[in-house]
Amino acid sequence: MRTGHDVIGLDPAARTVRVRTAEGEKAIGYDALVLSPGAKAIRPAVDGIDSPRVTTLRTVDDAIAMKAGVDEGAGRAVVLGAGFIGLEAAEALAMRGLDVTVVELAPHVLPPLEPEMAHLVTLELRRLGITVRDGVAATRIEHAADSDTVVLADGTSVPADLIVLSVGVRPDTEPFEAAGIACERGAIVVDEHGRTSVPGVWAVGDAVVSTDAVTGIRRPVALAGPANRAGRQVADHIVRPDSARPIPAPLGTAIVRFGELTAALTGANRAALDSAGIGYRSIHLHPNQHAGYFPGASQIHLIIHIREGDGLILGAQAVGPDGVDKRIDVLATAIRAGFTGPELIDLDLAYAPPYGSAKDPVNLAGMVASNVIDGVLRIWDATEFDAVAGQALILDTRSRAEFATGRLPGALNIPHTELRERLFEVREAAADRPVRVLCQSGVRSAIAHRVLTQEGFDSASLSGGMLTMRAVLGDRAADVLVTD
């Protein structure tokens, strides 16, 4: 173990690495070389980014420096970037009493999350007192004697005593790329055993290109789990190459907590599937994390993407106060095993009222997927609302009290328990148009859909119900929904 040695060059022909130390530069020879340089924080080309009030949060030293700024009296913080690290930093600063604003160029926080999932995170950040400015870039940082001002692209500005830079990372590979090791967009290209283009040199971790297990897209995956496992498998290949297991393509499974909410994801999201040209259906559920009659039951907001045709599970995301981690872990295992949605029904998962339900949320997801694939359930998506509103009758099957709390414009309210006796009202209101049904979470509307289908209506049930619709509408919900 050689601390204080900064690798600044590589000579593959001589099998040496060049290092810089306090005593000067020197060469160290190797028989086998494993590169794990990780990544470094991106510093965007923003005027004023060199301010002493700007800090990254990549290393322990970065964290110590940030804490020192807080201890010295910083009262206002701006976090540039709303990824995992940026939001964790924002929460930590808010808990220390700072006035925190998060600025994110993407349309929503945690860009890998689907928008309806990210909106739930935004609501939790606001509950923590954090201001969220998404869909806008920081254009410059203006310096003053006592504080800085972050100027945004929309012309507004935010004062800051501390600015945390968390807009992403890039592979820290310059010395190795200069030595002739093949790279793609700065990330080291490796084979299934971690071998680079240079004999005797392997690479793992945030600095390497990985092939996505679902879409085949090539990109770095900056996650600790895949990096640690790859380290073991590369070591095996160096010592016993004939029997070493290949490094699997990562699913990108990740989890993070903000306040009382946990968000987790695995596999591909819509953007990745669209980019890869893969057809899919998205299924939304809002089950409790354990039996509803046991104290402490809370909802898990769950979305699963399944492939058109065969129902292969392509990706999943979940947000909720409790039980999110184990459901995403099960779904990550299912994706690795090549399961289809209906096969989730057959998983024999642990059940007792404090831990789950007799039909676990994962089993329920399989049941919904099975119904969709078999044609028993036809679903429509909340993102289709604008088109649906102009072409179909929207039938709201919630109770009258629920209907009064917020409804889609023009919706007809018939509670699902009254539907059979009031089908004539649906026929009259629909006037030969399709009927698009909804309820609070998608359960009652699925029942209503079956009634309508059996009566010859062109019917479909809103995936995830009004809970999903509100999340998709986000801040627009107050303007779109009608209340009494």
XYZ file of C-alpha atoms in Angstrom:
484
model
C 0.000 0.000 0.000
C 1.620 3.230 -1.155
C -0.173 6.357 0.068
C 0.854 9.771 -1.174
C 1.570 8.387 -4.663
C -0.253 10.179 -7.489
C -0.221 8.198 -10.731
C 0.584 10.596 -13.571
C 1.618 8.244 -16.382
C 1.759 4.700 -17.724
C 4.356 2.968 -19.922
C 2.754 -0.276 -21.164
C 5.893 -1.366 -23.018
C 8.082 -1.120 -19.916
C 5.219 -2.231 -17.640
C 5.677 0.696 -15.285
C 3.493 3.412 -13.841
C 4.892 6.859 -13.209
C 3.981 8.406 -9.846
C 4.444 11.759 -8.200
C 5.407 11.754 -4.514
C 6.601 14.289 -1.964
C 10.155 13.196 -2.782
C 9.677 13.562 -6.543
C 8.650 11.359 -9.466
C 9.517 7.705 -9.864
C 8.505 4.585 -11.789
C 6.945 1.473 -10.253
C 6.972 -1.786 -12.192
C 4.123 -4.276 -12.441
C 3.303 -7.742 -13.709
C -0.450 -7.138 -13.633
C -2.005 -3.699 -13.355
C -5.581 -2.984 -12.275
C -6.820 0.541 -12.924
C -9.496 1.835 -10.578
C -9.059 5.615 -10.744
C -12.735 6.371 -10.264
C -14.178 9.655 -11.460
C -13.786 13.311 -10.692
C -16.392 16.012 -10.259
C -17.359 17.954 -13.367
C -16.759 21.690 -13.148
C -18.978 23.310 -15.781
C -17.893 26.340 -17.777
C -19.761 28.855 -15.652
C -18.337 32.309 -15.033
C -17.306 32.616 -11.397
C -17.044 28.872 -10.774
C -13.601 29.472 -9.256
C -15.128 31.250 -6.261
C -13.743 30.070 -2.906
C -17.342 29.599 -1.798
C -17.791 26.831 -4.411
C -17.057 23.299 -3.241
C -17.524 19.838 -4.706
C -18.610 16.834 -2.644
C -16.563 13.926 -3.969
C -13.999 13.203 -1.264
C -13.732 13.236 2.523
C -11.692 16.432 2.251
C -14.552 18.000 0.292
C -16.986 17.076 3.079
C -14.673 18.499 5.740
C -14.360 21.761 3.800
C -18.115 22.015 3.390
C -18.676 21.416 7.094
C -16.112 24.103 7.892
C -18.062 26.576 5.775
C -21.209 25.781 7.725
C -19.410 26.040 11.065
C -18.071 29.459 10.053
C -21.601 30.804 9.767
C -22.897 30.076 6.288
C -26.655 30.592 6.309
C -27.610 30.187 2.663
C -26.567 27.345 0.382
C -27.113 26.666 -3.312
C -26.660 23.116 -4.573
C -26.013 22.913 -8.314
C -27.243 19.498 -9.433
C -30.105 17.371 -8.103
C -28.619 13.910 -8.444
C -28.134 11.519 -5.532
C -25.158 13.344 -4.012
C -26.585 16.804 -4.586
C -29.865 16.015 -2.856
C -28.166 14.260 0.050
C -25.999 17.356 0.486
C -29.070 19.587 0.308
C -30.812 17.576 3.025
C -27.750 17.614 5.276
C -27.397 21.377 4.916
C -31.103 21.937 5.576
C -30.835 19.827 8.728
C -28.052 22.159 9.886
C -30.483 25.069 9.566
C -29.325 26.568 6.268
C -31.659 28.088 3.695
C -31.080 25.689 0.786
C -31.905 26.019 -2.899
C -31.337 23.164 -5.362
C -30.800 24.073 -9.020
C -31.164 21.343 -11.675
C -30.893 21.758 -15.451
C -33.006 18.648 -16.150
C -36.817 18.963 -16.019
C -36.953 17.299 -12.589
C -34.799 16.219 -9.668
C -33.090 12.814 -9.786
C -33.123 12.661 -13.613
C -32.923 8.818 -13.777
C -36.326 8.649 -12.049
C -39.516 8.861 -14.061
C -41.126 12.327 -13.737
C -44.064 11.042 -11.669
C -41.640 9.430 -9.214
C -39.366 12.465 -9.097
C -42.323 14.704 -8.232
C -42.823 12.741 -5.015
C -39.185 13.426 -4.123
C -39.684 17.122 -4.904
C -42.633 17.247 -2.508
C -40.498 15.695 0.236
C -37.680 18.178 -0.404
C -40.152 21.014 -0.080
C -41.443 19.516 3.163
C -37.854 19.687 4.431
C -37.805 23.393 3.590
C -35.619 23.045 0.481
C -36.392 25.225 -2.541
C -36.272 23.309 -5.839
C -35.494 25.129 -9.093
C -35.589 22.558 -11.880
C -35.487 22.956 -15.641
C -33.107 25.915 -15.381
C -29.326 26.356 -15.642
C -26.932 28.439 -13.593
C -25.276 30.898 -15.973
C -22.790 32.672 -13.713
C -21.683 33.206 -10.128
C -21.201 36.809 -9.036
C -18.783 37.514 -6.206
C -19.183 39.987 -3.389
C -17.250 40.566 -0.211
C -19.560 38.632 2.077
C -21.427 36.265 -0.256
C -21.950 35.140 -3.836
C -24.999 35.294 -6.084
C -25.936 32.444 -8.433
C -27.586 33.873 -11.549
C -29.968 31.530 -13.371
C -30.871 31.343 -17.064
C -34.406 32.626 -16.425
C -32.999 35.891 -15.090
C -33.563 35.157 -11.400
C -30.763 34.942 -8.875
C -30.119 33.191 -5.579
C -27.752 34.544 -2.874
C -25.345 32.009 -1.397
C -22.760 31.784 1.355
C -21.929 28.247 0.206
C -22.263 26.683 -3.246
C -22.096 22.906 -3.623
C -21.169 21.739 -7.117
C -22.777 18.368 -7.882
C -23.522 18.312 -11.616
C -22.001 14.901 -12.282
C -18.676 13.147 -12.680
C -16.379 12.115 -15.518
C -13.893 9.214 -15.573
C -10.473 10.206 -14.226
C -8.512 8.493 -16.990
C -6.309 11.072 -18.733
C -2.901 9.420 -18.008
C -4.130 6.043 -19.213
C -5.824 7.318 -22.354
C -2.617 9.198 -23.163
C -0.711 5.913 -22.823
C -2.812 4.325 -25.551
C -5.491 2.481 -23.568
C -8.707 2.478 -25.618
C -11.425 4.742 -24.224
C -14.917 5.858 -25.216
C -15.757 9.434 -24.225
C -13.062 9.231 -21.573
C -14.144 5.876 -20.090
C -11.877 2.828 -20.386
C -13.084 0.077 -22.718
C -12.888 -3.391 -21.153
C -14.028 -6.905 -22.075
C -16.145 -9.262 -19.976
C -13.167 -9.985 -17.716
C -12.124 -6.347 -17.245
C -9.210 -6.503 -19.684
C -8.282 -3.265 -21.414
C -6.807 -2.934 -24.899
C -3.286 -3.215 -23.390
C -1.994 -6.664 -22.327
C -1.533 -7.057 -18.586
C -3.826 -4.137 -17.729
C -7.364 -4.487 -16.314
C -9.792 -1.783 -15.210
C -12.897 -1.598 -12.984
C -15.240 0.905 -11.390
C -16.524 4.338 -12.330
C -13.812 4.809 -14.968
C -14.846 1.956 -17.283
C -17.487 1.602 -19.989
C -20.278 -0.818 -19.089
C -22.928 -2.294 -21.376
C -26.438 -1.863 -20.006
C -28.019 -5.253 -19.327
C -31.424 -4.185 -20.660
C -30.810 -1.729 -23.501
C -27.257 -2.544 -24.588
C -26.330 1.136 -24.288
C -22.650 1.661 -23.399
C -21.875 4.088 -20.593
C -20.037 4.330 -17.266
C -22.018 3.137 -14.228
C -20.801 5.020 -11.173
C -22.070 2.664 -8.469
C -20.192 0.956 -5.646
C -21.827 -2.473 -5.938
C -20.811 -3.256 -9.535
C -17.325 -1.828 -8.914
C -16.711 -4.006 -5.859
C -17.925 -7.164 -7.555
C -15.864 -6.413 -10.647
C -12.774 -6.068 -8.452
C -13.184 -9.627 -7.198
C -13.804 -11.013 -10.670
C -10.814 -9.226 -12.163
C -8.619 -10.594 -9.358
C -9.899 -14.086 -10.152
C -9.085 -13.613 -13.825
C -5.545 -12.470 -13.065
C -4.855 -15.498 -10.845
C -6.866 -18.228 -12.621
C -7.993 -16.935 -16.017
C -9.400 -20.255 -17.253
C -12.075 -20.475 -14.543
C -12.855 -16.838 -13.730
C -16.479 -15.769 -14.076
C -17.223 -12.897 -16.469
C -18.321 -9.530 -15.126
C -22.095 -9.210 -15.649
C -23.610 -6.183 -17.329
C -24.935 -3.864 -14.589
C -28.603 -3.064 -14.084
C -27.846 0.247 -12.396
C -29.737 -0.654 -9.217
C -29.596 2.308 -6.832
C -31.340 3.612 -3.730
C -31.313 6.845 -1.769
C -33.177 8.366 1.180
C -34.369 11.957 1.588
C -36.132 12.894 4.801
C -38.818 10.255 5.375
C -38.840 9.067 1.755
C -36.810 6.387 -0.026
C -36.407 6.259 -3.809
C -34.944 3.268 -5.638
C -34.617 2.053 -9.203
C -33.296 -0.853 -11.233
C -33.022 -1.591 -14.933
C -34.041 0.828 -17.673
C -36.240 3.906 -17.454
C -38.475 5.281 -20.193
C -35.784 7.533 -21.641
C -33.337 4.637 -22.022
C -35.979 2.359 -23.531
C -37.082 5.045 -25.976
C -33.463 5.713 -26.954
C -32.908 1.989 -27.564
C -36.135 1.667 -29.564
C -37.591 -0.963 -27.225
C -41.388 -1.160 -27.059
C -42.815 -1.350 -23.546
C -45.813 -0.801 -21.286
C -45.624 0.981 -17.938
C -47.611 -0.364 -14.985
C -48.265 1.778 -11.898
C -49.301 0.472 -8.472
C -49.716 2.048 -5.042
C -49.924 -0.874 -2.565
C -49.171 -0.758 1.143
C -45.769 -2.010 2.209
C -47.396 -4.382 4.718
C -50.858 -5.472 5.814
C -53.127 -2.455 6.072
C -54.611 -3.502 9.412
C -51.172 -3.613 11.051
C -50.029 -0.273 12.522
C -47.671 1.785 10.367
C -48.907 0.782 6.921
C -47.784 3.201 4.200
C -47.956 3.268 0.434
C -45.240 2.252 -1.989
C -45.479 4.035 -5.309
C -44.264 1.468 -7.823
C -43.744 1.520 -11.575
C -42.648 -1.443 -13.682
C -41.806 -1.371 -17.380
C -42.495 -4.591 -19.283
C -41.650 -5.354 -22.903
C -44.433 -5.304 -25.454
C -45.471 -8.777 -26.499
C -43.771 -11.131 -24.058
C -43.900 -8.992 -20.882
C -40.166 -9.253 -20.087
C -39.377 -7.015 -17.105
C -37.178 -4.136 -18.296
C -37.035 -1.803 -15.322
C -38.677 -0.775 -12.067
C -38.776 2.190 -9.715
C -40.307 2.674 -6.282
C -40.771 5.568 -3.877
C -42.163 5.411 -0.351
C -41.434 5.729 3.358
C -40.796 2.022 3.981
C -40.374 -1.312 2.184
C -38.965 0.168 -1.017
C -35.550 -1.455 -0.696
C -36.635 -5.082 -0.578
C -39.117 -4.701 -3.451
C -36.505 -3.174 -5.751
C -34.000 -5.852 -4.730
C -36.508 -8.570 -5.635
C -37.261 -6.883 -8.949
C -33.547 -6.454 -9.707
C -33.150 -10.194 -9.131
C -36.126 -10.879 -11.392
C -34.624 -8.776 -14.201
C -31.278 -10.560 -13.846
C -33.100 -13.901 -14.022
C -34.959 -12.868 -17.188
C -38.425 -12.998 -15.625
C -41.539 -11.773 -17.346
C -44.084 -9.721 -15.420
C -46.516 -12.614 -14.859
C -43.758 -14.734 -13.317
C -43.697 -12.316 -10.384
C -47.005 -13.843 -9.306
C -45.251 -17.101 -8.441
C -42.529 -15.675 -6.188
C -42.824 -17.148 -2.692
C -42.027 -14.088 -0.595
C -41.904 -13.817 3.185
C -45.184 -12.739 4.733
C -46.275 -11.639 8.172
C -48.399 -8.529 8.839
C -45.454 -6.360 10.064
C -43.443 -7.122 6.899
C -45.774 -7.545 3.943
C -49.112 -8.732 2.650
C -50.326 -12.135 1.549
C -50.196 -10.620 -1.939
C -46.912 -8.727 -1.768
C -46.562 -5.587 -3.908
C -44.222 -7.577 -6.161
C -46.862 -10.325 -6.585
C -49.491 -7.665 -7.275
C -47.287 -6.155 -9.963
C -47.132 -9.580 -11.581
C -50.921 -9.907 -11.463
C -51.438 -6.549 -13.133
C -48.784 -7.349 -15.742
C -50.479 -10.681 -16.441
C -53.845 -8.991 -16.897
C -52.351 -6.417 -19.269
C -50.545 -9.038 -21.366
C -53.593 -11.308 -21.496
C -55.892 -8.462 -22.476
C -58.010 -8.785 -19.335
C -56.943 -5.246 -18.406
C -56.445 -2.468 -20.917
C -54.671 0.551 -19.481
C -54.169 4.159 -20.431
C -51.369 6.354 -19.142
C -51.599 9.661 -17.300
C -49.222 11.183 -19.859
C -51.991 10.664 -22.442
C -54.440 12.924 -20.580
C -54.491 15.808 -23.065
C -55.290 13.473 -25.978
C -57.802 11.440 -23.976
C -59.659 14.526 -22.767
C -60.486 15.525 -26.322
C -61.504 12.109 -27.617
C -63.082 10.095 -24.793
C -65.458 10.218 -21.869
C -63.507 10.215 -18.625
C -65.369 8.122 -16.035
C -64.307 8.675 -12.415
C -65.325 5.701 -10.251
C -64.236 7.136 -6.902
C -66.662 8.048 -4.156
C -68.427 11.402 -4.291
C -66.277 12.702 -1.431
C -63.080 11.749 -3.274
C -64.411 13.249 -6.495
C -64.958 16.576 -4.740
C -61.301 16.801 -3.639
C -60.047 17.093 -7.218
C -61.259 15.765 -10.568
C -60.329 15.933 -14.211
C -62.331 18.507 -16.195
C -65.462 17.049 -17.766
C -65.241 13.750 -15.858
C -68.436 11.843 -15.096
C -68.567 10.531 -11.521
C -70.212 7.156 -10.951
C -68.855 5.173 -7.980
C -67.881 1.697 -9.133
C -70.465 0.075 -6.833
C -73.237 1.911 -8.705
C -71.945 1.368 -12.219
C -74.095 -1.603 -13.291
C -77.304 0.242 -12.390
C -76.171 3.449 -14.135
C -74.743 2.151 -17.385
C -77.381 4.122 -19.290
C -75.732 7.332 -18.022
C -72.391 6.196 -19.372
C -73.902 5.393 -22.780
C -75.603 8.759 -22.932
C -72.511 10.721 -21.862
C -70.114 8.754 -24.034
C -72.194 9.150 -27.201
C -70.216 6.396 -28.955
C -66.886 7.773 -27.714
C -64.328 5.578 -25.920
C -64.553 5.499 -22.123
C -61.416 6.034 -20.079
C -61.896 5.019 -16.456
C -60.035 6.087 -13.336
C -60.151 5.772 -9.553
C -57.670 6.622 -6.807
C -55.050 3.919 -7.420
C -56.295 1.769 -10.292
C -58.109 -1.028 -8.449
C -61.736 0.147 -8.626
C -61.280 1.403 -12.193
C -60.012 -2.047 -13.221
C -63.243 -3.550 -11.852
C -65.281 -0.902 -13.679
C -63.315 -1.573 -16.859
C -64.355 -5.217 -16.783
C -68.016 -4.221 -16.370
C -67.792 -1.775 -19.273
C -65.957 -4.223 -21.522
C -68.575 -6.880 -20.923
C -71.205 -4.340 -21.948
C -69.431 -3.594 -25.230
C -67.753 -0.283 -24.367
C -64.329 0.725 -25.702
C -62.837 0.973 -22.222
C -59.440 1.372 -20.563
C -58.340 1.879 -16.939
C -55.916 4.612 -15.846
C -52.649 3.004 -14.747
C -52.080 4.032 -11.133
C -55.237 6.132 -10.928
C -55.409 9.687 -9.614
C -52.346 9.139 -7.440
C -50.292 8.743 -10.598
C -52.198 11.453 -12.458
C -51.450 14.002 -9.729
C -47.771 13.050 -9.773
C -47.587 13.306 -13.575
C -49.311 16.700 -13.533
C -46.960 17.824 -10.763
C -47.302 21.523 -10.049
C -49.860 21.756 -12.888
C -52.345 19.747 -10.811
C -53.647 22.843 -9.016
C -54.512 24.435 -12.380
C -55.830 21.324 -14.148
C -57.929 19.598 -11.475
C -61.362 20.910 -10.557
C -62.424 21.027 -6.901
C -65.699 21.868 -5.146
